[in-house]
Structures are given as structure tokens and as C-alpha cells.
């Protein structure tokens, strides 16, 4: 079997198979993240990004390969999450641009498309690092160009691409010392290899696990449920359960030991609080949709099993009134459009308490996101549009969200800028430097400068044994991070926090802000606050409930 010409229909199947293979192995990719912190999400981000691209392709399958490429590029662009997802989207953006005018391509055009993808991705990254997904893509594309000069069969070229991508992946520890120290290959590179392996399997007619071919997603089920439900609501007053409530529960061992999670029991008990109930669960997360009169009770019930993430509550009575009132409104009084504000600030947050803090100091729209739940480019674009402002500033507050934020900015135009805050304390410092009387570029500079005026400390736990930066770390150890680097480790949360603060607070420190997470007790907060007051007598200390997951404490030192 050989393939000398590739059309859109076959390319679409390759994309779907590549996405399937990545989805089936996303957890393996997550496990390759270097740091032992509980936010290793490269596989998750690449999977969600590639799946978004594949779904767009599924909706636009046709013989013209260039048009299929356009669909792939669009889906990837809007679904890109995290740095790895953005880089993946840029690789296929360049690839797709290269073939845009072609109805089908030969082996040389196929190879040139991979090369074009690499060029686009390298340009998108401000400081490209070798030993990452970029290197794997570059080496594979170079091999593709060499192979295409000798072979017309695209299967042979794809075999060479996969072979070289794997070899390049195995070389990544030689290029990036931290990979060798920990004993892993680059996670993003591994994700790309899985996509390429899926391409090859489809070209050869081989089957791989079909992870896209699964039960309907929660969004699809919710849409279907709402469609069925709307027939029963003729009048607003007929709506029995007025709040459409959606949330996710990240299952936690400490809670499920006391109250084991059983999906059938969970569903039956929650059904007492409303109707239109949908529950989807796996070993880590439970997704819930319910119409209820008491959304807080629903969430409190879910919280018995773990921490709540991605919360959304909508008042269906107000929505229904607005819908049925649209026609009569146009016949009577035309309402004035909402006046645009001069400035809007979009901030990305992790934890309800931190979200409220950002709102209290001036954020217009706060996206719930952060570690393990990076918002997509599309999420950020929508948040910007929701600000209803003439000029918008985006604060990512996480180094793994900056590229997606910048990608959103590029899509929206020069009235939107990104201030590249890498942590929550940096985001707060930047927001406090905002001056509504200044221009957007002047604000961007001032807020950017404010990032260096704050130091960030974090307390989290190790998800595996490792040796990094000279520290022997065991699974379950508490770790103290200063500016993202692991400095302290011990088996005691408070001791780790005290040692980290002692190492970070110097004579120049004036203000210490402590944000405590959802796993911290009031007694632990009190003990740490007393230690700080007794030890750092010249430092002003503020304590807030951040309610953030994964990080017991986040410290802001100014």
C-alpha cells in the first residue's frame, strides 16, 4: 500500500486519529512534567487543544485538503490551552497555511507543510527553548524534507517523521538538563509524537484506541436537556426550579475515605434537590448539571467529596423573561444600548476567594482558571468581549496561560494588551498599579514594571518521588516554592511555610499577604499568622481566604 497524493478526507481522518491517540495517552504525558507539583497538565492541555481542532475538522470534512486545514487551524487556535496547546496550534497553523490553496498534496508539499509549521511556531515563542516540543517538531520536519526528496509515498515520509520525532524526543534530556536530572523526556514532545503516531496509523489503515468516539460530552448533554426542558416552560411562573447550576468536583482522597464516591448514590441524593440532573464522572472529577431552587445546597453536597471547580449558576426565570419579552420590547420602547466603559480588566484566578480579591481591587471580569484548568484562547476572547469596554488589559497570572492570552490579544486587535503576570501576587501588584487616566500602553508599561515589585511564595505537595535542584523529594512531601523554584521540603505543612517565609522575607520587605487554600484549617491559619507577627515585627501582615486548590498557601511579599 502506498499513498502518493493526500486529499482532505484522508487528512481529516489522520487528524481525528492523531487526536484520539493523544487523548488516550494524555495522562501519560501529564506524568512526564518535570516538577512534582500537582499541576502537571501538559497532556490535558494538548488533548483539549487537539480535540478542539479535531471537532472543527469533523464538522468540515471535504475533499479539498486546504479547507480542511483551515478548519483544523481555527479549531486549534480557539481551543488552545496552556503553552503546549498554543505551540501545537501554531505548528498546525503554519502547516495549514502552507497547504491552504491546495486541493490535495504530494510528499514534497506534505514535508514543506511540516517545515512551515515549525517556522510559525518558533516565531510565536518569544524565547524558544531547545529540548522541548519545538525541537521535536523541528527535527521531524527536517527529516520529512530529506525523505520527500527520495520518496513519493507519503506513508514512507510519515514513517520517517515518526521515527525521527521519537529519536528527537529521546534526545531532549541531553538538551535540557532538568529533564536529565529528573529522568524524563519532554512532555510536550511526547504529546506531539502521539499525534504523529496517530497520523501514521490512519495512513496505514491501523486502529488505535478511539478516545474521541465516546459518550456525549457534558456540554452536548446539557444542550439536549435544555432543548427538551424548554417545551414544558410556557410561562416564566411555570419554572419550578429556577437556577441552572453547573459545577465540577475534583475528588479528594481525604474526603472520599470518609464518604466513598458512588456515582449512583451521588446522583440519587442530588436528584432530591432539583431536576434535569446530569452527572458524568471518572476517577478524578465529577461533572454536574442540575436545575434547582437551591444551587448552594447542590454545591455543598458535592463538596463532601472534594473541591469545587468551574462553577456556573444562571437564573432561568430572568433568561426566560428576557427571551419572551424581546418581541414586545421592540414594539414598544427601544432600550438604550449599554454604554461602553473606557477600560476593562480581565483577570484569571484560581479559587473563589482570590477571584473576589481581584474584583475588589478593580478586575472587570474574572475567569476561574489556573493550574490544571487553563482557560482556552476562546475562553479569554469571550471574557474580553464580556467586559464591554473600549480598551482591555488581560492579566494571565500564570506562566502557562500567557501564550493563550497573547493569542487572544492577537485575534482581538490593538485595543487589547496582555500584562504577562506569572503568579497571583504579580497580578494583584499589576492591578494596583493601573491608572484609569493613563493610556493603555502607558498602563501596560507601569503594570509590567509592578511585576518585579513583588515576590511570590507557594506551599504545595509532591505528587511523586523525585530528585530536583539537589533536593530528595518523596511523594506527599510539602514543598516551598520561591518564584517557582523549589527551596524547602518537609513532611509538615506549617513547618515548610515557616521556613520558606524565613528565607524570603528580608529587611526590604514591608507587606506580607497570605492567601490560604481550601485544605487549610483555621487553626493552621492562626498558627502561621502568630508566627509571622512574632518573627517579622516590621512587616505589615494581611491574611485572606483564597480558597485556591492545590496550593495550601500563596505568599505575596512586597
GROMACS .gro file of N, CA, C and O in nm, residues 428-506:
model
  316
  428UNK      N    1  -0.199   4.086   4.120
  428UNK     CA    2  -0.255   4.185   4.213
  428UNK      C    3  -0.169   4.311   4.217
  428UNK      O    4  -0.221   4.424   4.219
  429UNK      N    5  -0.039   4.292   4.215
  429UNK     CA    6   0.052   4.408   4.213
  429UNK      C    7   0.031   4.490   4.087
  429UNK      O    8   0.028   4.614   4.092
  430UNK      N    9   0.015   4.423   3.974
  430UNK     CA   10  -0.006   4.493   3.847
  430UNK      C   11  -0.139   4.568   3.849
  430UNK      O   12  -0.147   4.683   3.806
  431UNK      N   13  -0.242   4.505   3.901
  431UNK     CA   14  -0.374   4.566   3.904
  431UNK      C   15  -0.376   4.692   3.991
  431UNK      O   16  -0.441   4.792   3.958
  432UNK      N   17  -0.302   4.689   4.101
  432UNK     CA   18  -0.294   4.806   4.189
  432UNK      C   19  -0.218   4.922   4.124
  432UNK      O   20  -0.233   5.036   4.163
  433UNK      N   21  -0.137   4.889   4.021
  433UNK     CA   22  -0.062   4.993   3.950
  433UNK      C   23  -0.142   5.055   3.836
  433UNK      O   24  -0.097   5.150   3.773
  434UNK      N   25  -0.260   5.000   3.809
  434UNK     CA   26  -0.344   5.051   3.700
  434UNK      C   27  -0.396   5.191   3.731
  434UNK      O   28  -0.440   5.219   3.842
  435UNK      N   29  -0.390   5.279   3.630
  435UNK     CA   30  -0.438   5.417   3.646
  435UNK      C   31  -0.534   5.447   3.531
  435UNK      O   32  -0.492   5.457   3.415
  436UNK      N   33  -0.664   5.458   3.559
  436UNK     CA   34  -0.762   5.477   3.451
  436UNK      C   35  -0.744   5.606   3.371
  436UNK      O   36  -0.798   5.618   3.261
  437UNK      N   37  -0.667   5.700   3.423
  437UNK     CA   38  -0.647   5.826   3.349
  437UNK      C   39  -0.534   5.816   3.248
  437UNK      O   40  -0.516   5.904   3.165
  438UNK      N   41  -0.457   5.706   3.253
  438UNK     CA   42  -0.347   5.687   3.159
  438UNK      C   43  -0.392   5.611   3.035
  438UNK      O   44  -0.494   5.543   3.035
  439UNK      N   45  -0.311   5.619   2.929
  439UNK     CA   46  -0.338   5.544   2.807
  439UNK      C   47  -0.309   5.397   2.827
  439UNK      O   48  -0.240   5.358   2.922
  440UNK      N   49  -0.356   5.315   2.733
  440UNK     CA   50  -0.342   5.170   2.751
  440UNK      C   51  -0.196   5.127   2.747
  440UNK      O   52  -0.153   5.040   2.826
  441UNK      N   53  -0.117   5.185   2.660
  441UNK     CA   54   0.025   5.147   2.653
  441UNK      C   55   0.102   5.193   2.776
  441UNK      O   56   0.188   5.122   2.828
  442UNK      N   57   0.067   5.312   2.824
  442UNK     CA   58   0.130   5.364   2.946
  442UNK      C   59   0.096   5.275   3.065
  442UNK      O   60   0.181   5.244   3.149
  443UNK      N   61  -0.028   5.231   3.070
  443UNK     CA   62  -0.071   5.140   3.177
  443UNK      C   63   0.001   5.006   3.167
  443UNK      O   64   0.043   4.948   3.267
  444UNK      N   65   0.014   4.957   3.044
  444UNK     CA   66   0.081   4.827   3.025
  444UNK      C   67   0.224   4.832   3.075
  444UNK      O   68   0.273   4.736   3.137
  445UNK      N   69   0.292   4.943   3.049
  445UNK     CA   70   0.431   4.958   3.095
  445UNK      C   71   0.436   4.964   3.248
  445UNK      O   72   0.515   4.894   3.312
  446UNK      N   73   0.351   5.049   3.306
  446UNK     CA   74   0.351   5.066   3.452
  446UNK      C   75   0.313   4.936   3.523
  446UNK      O   76   0.374   4.897   3.623
  447UNK      N   77   0.214   4.867   3.471
  447UNK     CA   78   0.170   4.742   3.532
  447UNK      C   79   0.276   4.633   3.513
  447UNK      O   80   0.297   4.548   3.601
  448UNK      N   81   0.343   4.637   3.399
  448UNK     CA   82   0.452   4.542   3.375
  448UNK      C   83   0.567   4.563   3.471
  448UNK      O   84   0.628   4.466   3.521
  449UNK      N   85   0.598   4.688   3.500
  449UNK     CA   86   0.705   4.719   3.595
  449UNK      C   87   0.668   4.673   3.736
  449UNK      O   88   0.754   4.632   3.814
  450UNK      N   89   0.540   4.678   3.768
  450UNK     CA   90   0.494   4.639   3.901
  450UNK      C   91   0.515   4.490   3.928
  450UNK      O   92   0.520   4.447   4.044
  451UNK      N   93   0.530   4.410   3.824
  451UNK     CA   94   0.550   4.266   3.841
  451UNK      C   95   0.678   4.236   3.919
  451UNK      O   96   0.685   4.138   3.994
  452UNK      N   97   0.777   4.323   3.903
  452UNK     CA   98   0.906   4.299   3.968
  452UNK      C   99   0.909   4.350   4.112
  452UNK      O  100   1.007   4.329   4.184
  453UNK      N  101   0.802   4.415   4.156
  453UNK     CA  102   0.798   4.472   4.291
  453UNK      C  103   0.745   4.374   4.396
  453UNK      O  104   0.733   4.408   4.512
  454UNK      N  105   0.712   4.253   4.352
  454UNK     CA  106   0.654   4.155   4.443
  454UNK      C  107   0.724   4.021   4.426
  454UNK      O  108   0.762   3.984   4.316
  455UNK      N  109   0.742   3.950   4.539
  455UNK     CA  110   0.795   3.814   4.535
  455UNK      C  111   0.683   3.716   4.569
  455UNK      O  112   0.598   3.745   4.652
  456UNK      N  113   0.685   3.602   4.502
  456UNK     CA  114   0.580   3.502   4.521
  456UNK      C  115   0.633   3.376   4.586
  456UNK      O  116   0.733   3.319   4.541
  457UNK      N  117   0.567   3.333   4.693
  457UNK     CA  118   0.598   3.206   4.757
  457UNK      C  119   0.475   3.116   4.752
  457UNK      O  120   0.362   3.165   4.756
  458UNK      N  121   0.497   2.986   4.744
  458UNK     CA  122   0.384   2.892   4.735
  458UNK      C  123   0.416   2.766   4.815
  458UNK      O  124   0.531   2.719   4.816
  459UNK      N  125   0.315   2.711   4.879
  459UNK     CA  126   0.327   2.584   4.950
  459UNK      C  127   0.233   2.484   4.884
  459UNK      O  128   0.112   2.508   4.874
  460UNK      N  129   0.289   2.373   4.838
  460UNK     CA  130   0.210   2.269   4.776
  460UNK      C  131   0.267   2.134   4.817
  460UNK      O  132   0.351   2.126   4.908
  461UNK      N  133   0.224   2.027   4.751
  461UNK     CA  134   0.270   1.894   4.789
  461UNK      C  135   0.322   1.819   4.667
  461UNK      O  136   0.285   1.849   4.553
  462UNK      N  137   0.408   1.720   4.691
  462UNK     CA  138   0.469   1.642   4.583
  462UNK      C  139   0.377   1.528   4.542
  462UNK      O  140   0.322   1.458   4.627
  463UNK      N  141   0.361   1.509   4.412
  463UNK     CA  142   0.275   1.402   4.362
  463UNK      C  143   0.355   1.276   4.328
  463UNK      O  144   0.298   1.174   4.293
  464UNK      N  145   0.489   1.285   4.339
  464UNK     CA  146   0.572   1.167   4.313
  464UNK      C  147   0.709   1.187   4.374
  464UNK      O  148   0.748   1.299   4.409
  465UNK      N  149   0.783   1.079   4.386
  465UNK     CA  150   0.922   1.086   4.430
  465UNK      C  151   1.007   1.144   4.318
  465UNK      O  152   0.986   1.114   4.200
  466UNK      N  153   1.103   1.228   4.354
  466UNK     CA  154   1.193   1.282   4.252
  466UNK      C  155   1.315   1.342   4.319
  466UNK      O  156   1.322   1.358   4.441
  467UNK      N  157   1.412   1.375   4.238
  467UNK     CA  158   1.532   1.446   4.283
  467UNK      C  159   1.549   1.566   4.192
  467UNK      O  160   1.574   1.550   4.072
  468UNK      N  161   1.533   1.686   4.247
  468UNK     CA  162   1.542   1.805   4.164
  468UNK      C  163   1.608   1.918   4.241
  468UNK      O  164   1.582   1.937   4.360
  469UNK      N  165   1.694   1.991   4.173
  469UNK     CA  166   1.766   2.102   4.234
  469UNK      C  167   1.838   2.060   4.364
  469UNK      O  168   1.845   2.136   4.461
  470UNK      N  169   1.886   1.935   4.364
  470UNK     CA  170   1.961   1.886   4.479
  470UNK      C  171   1.875   1.843   4.597
  470UNK      O  172   1.928   1.808   4.702
  471UNK      N  173   1.742   1.843   4.581
  471UNK     CA  174   1.653   1.802   4.688
  471UNK      C  175   1.595   1.664   4.660
  471UNK      O  176   1.545   1.638   4.550
  472UNK      N  177   1.606   1.576   4.758
  472UNK     CA  178   1.541   1.445   4.751
  472UNK      C  179   1.397   1.461   4.799
  472UNK      O  180   1.373   1.488   4.916
  473UNK      N  181   1.302   1.447   4.708
  473UNK     CA  182   1.162   1.472   4.742
  473UNK      C  183   1.084   1.342   4.732
  473UNK      O  184   1.097   1.268   4.635
  474UNK      N  185   1.003   1.317   4.833
  474UNK     CA  186   0.919   1.198   4.834
  474UNK      C  187   0.773   1.237   4.814
  474UNK      O  188   0.730   1.346   4.853
  475UNK      N  189   0.698   1.148   4.752
  475UNK     CA  190   0.556   1.173   4.729
  475UNK      C  191   0.488   1.206   4.862
  475UNK      O  192   0.506   1.138   4.961
  476UNK      N  193   0.410   1.315   4.861
  476UNK     CA  194   0.340   1.357   4.982
  476UNK      C  195   0.413   1.463   5.061
  476UNK      O  196   0.354   1.526   5.149
  477UNK      N  197   0.543   1.486   5.031
  477UNK     CA  198   0.616   1.593   5.098
  477UNK      C  199   0.552   1.728   5.067
  477UNK      O  200   0.501   1.750   4.957
  478UNK      N  201   0.559   1.819   5.163
  478UNK     CA  202   0.521   1.957   5.136
  478UNK      C  203   0.642   2.031   5.082
  478UNK      O  204   0.756   2.008   5.128
  479UNK      N  205   0.619   2.116   4.983
  479UNK     CA  206   0.729   2.188   4.919
  479UNK      C  207   0.703   2.337   4.925
  479UNK      O  208   0.591   2.383   4.905
  480UNK      N  209   0.809   2.413   4.951
  480UNK     CA  210   0.802   2.558   4.948
  480UNK      C  211   0.870   2.610   4.824
  480UNK      O  212   0.988   2.583   4.801
  481UNK      N  213   0.797   2.684   4.741
  481UNK     CA  214   0.850   2.737   4.615
  481UNK      C  215   0.867   2.888   4.627
  481UNK      O  216   0.775   2.959   4.670
  482UNK      N  217   0.984   2.936   4.590
  482UNK     CA  218   1.010   3.079   4.583
  482UNK      C  219   1.031   3.115   4.437
  482UNK      O  220   1.121   3.062   4.372
  483UNK      N  221   0.945   3.202   4.385
  483UNK     CA  222   0.948   3.241   4.243
  483UNK      C  223   0.951   3.117   4.153
  483UNK      O  224   1.021   3.112   4.052
  484UNK      N  225   0.874   3.017   4.191
  484UNK     CA  226   0.859   2.897   4.108
  484UNK      C  227   0.963   2.791   4.128
  484UNK      O  228   0.952   2.681   4.073
  485UNK      N  229   1.066   2.819   4.208
  485UNK     CA  230   1.173   2.721   4.230
  485UNK      C  231   1.157   2.657   4.368
  485UNK      O  232   1.135   2.726   4.468
  486UNK      N  233   1.168   2.524   4.373
  486UNK     CA  234   1.153   2.453   4.499
  486UNK      C  235   1.273   2.483   4.589
  486UNK      O  236   1.387   2.456   4.555
  487UNK      N  237   1.245   2.539   4.708
  487UNK     CA  238   1.351   2.578   4.800
  487UNK      C  239   1.351   2.493   4.928
  487UNK      O  240   1.456   2.465   4.985
  488UNK      N  241   1.232   2.457   4.973
  488UNK     CA  242   1.216   2.389   5.102
  488UNK      C  243   1.128   2.266   5.083
  488UNK      O  244   1.035   2.268   5.003
  489UNK      N  245   1.156   2.161   5.158
  489UNK     CA  246   1.065   2.047   5.159
  489UNK      C  247   1.067   1.984   5.298
  489UNK      O  248   1.171   1.980   5.367
  490UNK      N  249   0.951   1.938   5.343
  490UNK     CA  250   0.941   1.868   5.470
  490UNK      C  251   0.809   1.792   5.471
  490UNK      O  252   0.728   1.806   5.379
  491UNK      N  253   0.786   1.714   5.574
  491UNK     CA  254   0.659   1.641   5.582
  491UNK      C  255   0.556   1.714   5.668
  491UNK      O  256   0.454   1.659   5.704
  492UNK      N  257   0.584   1.843   5.697
  492UNK     CA  258   0.494   1.924   5.779
  492UNK      C  259   0.460   2.053   5.705
  492UNK      O  260   0.548   2.131   5.670
  493UNK      N  261   0.330   2.074   5.682
  493UNK     CA  262   0.285   2.189   5.604
  493UNK      C  263   0.328   2.322   5.667
  493UNK      O  264   0.387   2.408   5.599
  494UNK      N  265   0.299   2.341   5.796
  494UNK     CA  266   0.330   2.468   5.860
  494UNK      C  267   0.480   2.491   5.872
  494UNK      O  268   0.528   2.604   5.855
  495UNK      N  269   0.554   2.385   5.899
  495UNK     CA  270   0.699   2.400   5.909
  495UNK      C  271   0.758   2.444   5.775
  495UNK      O  272   0.846   2.529   5.769
  496UNK      N  273   0.706   2.385   5.667
  496UNK     CA  274   0.751   2.424   5.533
  496UNK      C  275   0.720   2.570   5.507
  496UNK      O  276   0.804   2.645   5.454
  497UNK      N  277   0.600   2.613   5.546
  497UNK     CA  278   0.560   2.753   5.525
  497UNK      C  279   0.649   2.849   5.604
  497UNK      O  280   0.694   2.952   5.553
  498UNK      N  281   0.678   2.813   5.729
  498UNK     CA  282   0.761   2.899   5.815
  498UNK      C  283   0.903   2.911   5.759
  498UNK      O  284   0.961   3.020   5.754
  499UNK      N  285   0.959   2.799   5.716
  499UNK     CA  286   1.095   2.801   5.663
  499UNK      C  287   1.103   2.881   5.533
  499UNK      O  288   1.199   2.955   5.509
  500UNK      N  289   1.001   2.866   5.449
  500UNK     CA  290   1.001   2.941   5.322
  500UNK      C  291   0.992   3.090   5.348
  500UNK      O  292   1.068   3.169   5.289
  501UNK      N  293   0.901   3.131   5.435
  501UNK     CA  294   0.888   3.274   5.464
  501UNK      C  295   1.016   3.332   5.525
  501UNK      O  296   1.058   3.443   5.492
  502UNK      N  297   1.080   3.254   5.613
  502UNK     CA  298   1.205   3.300   5.675
  502UNK      C  299   1.313   3.322   5.570
  502UNK      O  300   1.393   3.417   5.579
  503UNK      N  301   1.314   3.237   5.468
  503UNK     CA  302   1.416   3.251   5.363
  503UNK      C  303   1.384   3.364   5.266
  503UNK      O  304   1.475   3.419   5.203
  504UNK      N  305   1.255   3.401   5.253
  504UNK     CA  306   1.216   3.501   5.153
  504UNK      C  307   1.206   3.642   5.208
  504UNK      O  308   1.227   3.739   5.135
  505UNK      N  309   1.172   3.657   5.335
  505UNK     CA  310   1.150   3.792   5.391
  505UNK      C  311   1.280   3.851   5.441
  505UNK      O  312   1.348   3.794   5.528
  506UNK      N  313   1.316   3.964   5.382
  506UNK     CA  314   1.440   4.031   5.421
  506UNK      C  315   1.407   4.170   5.475
  506UNK      O  316   1.290   4.206   5.493
   0.00000   0.00000   0.00000
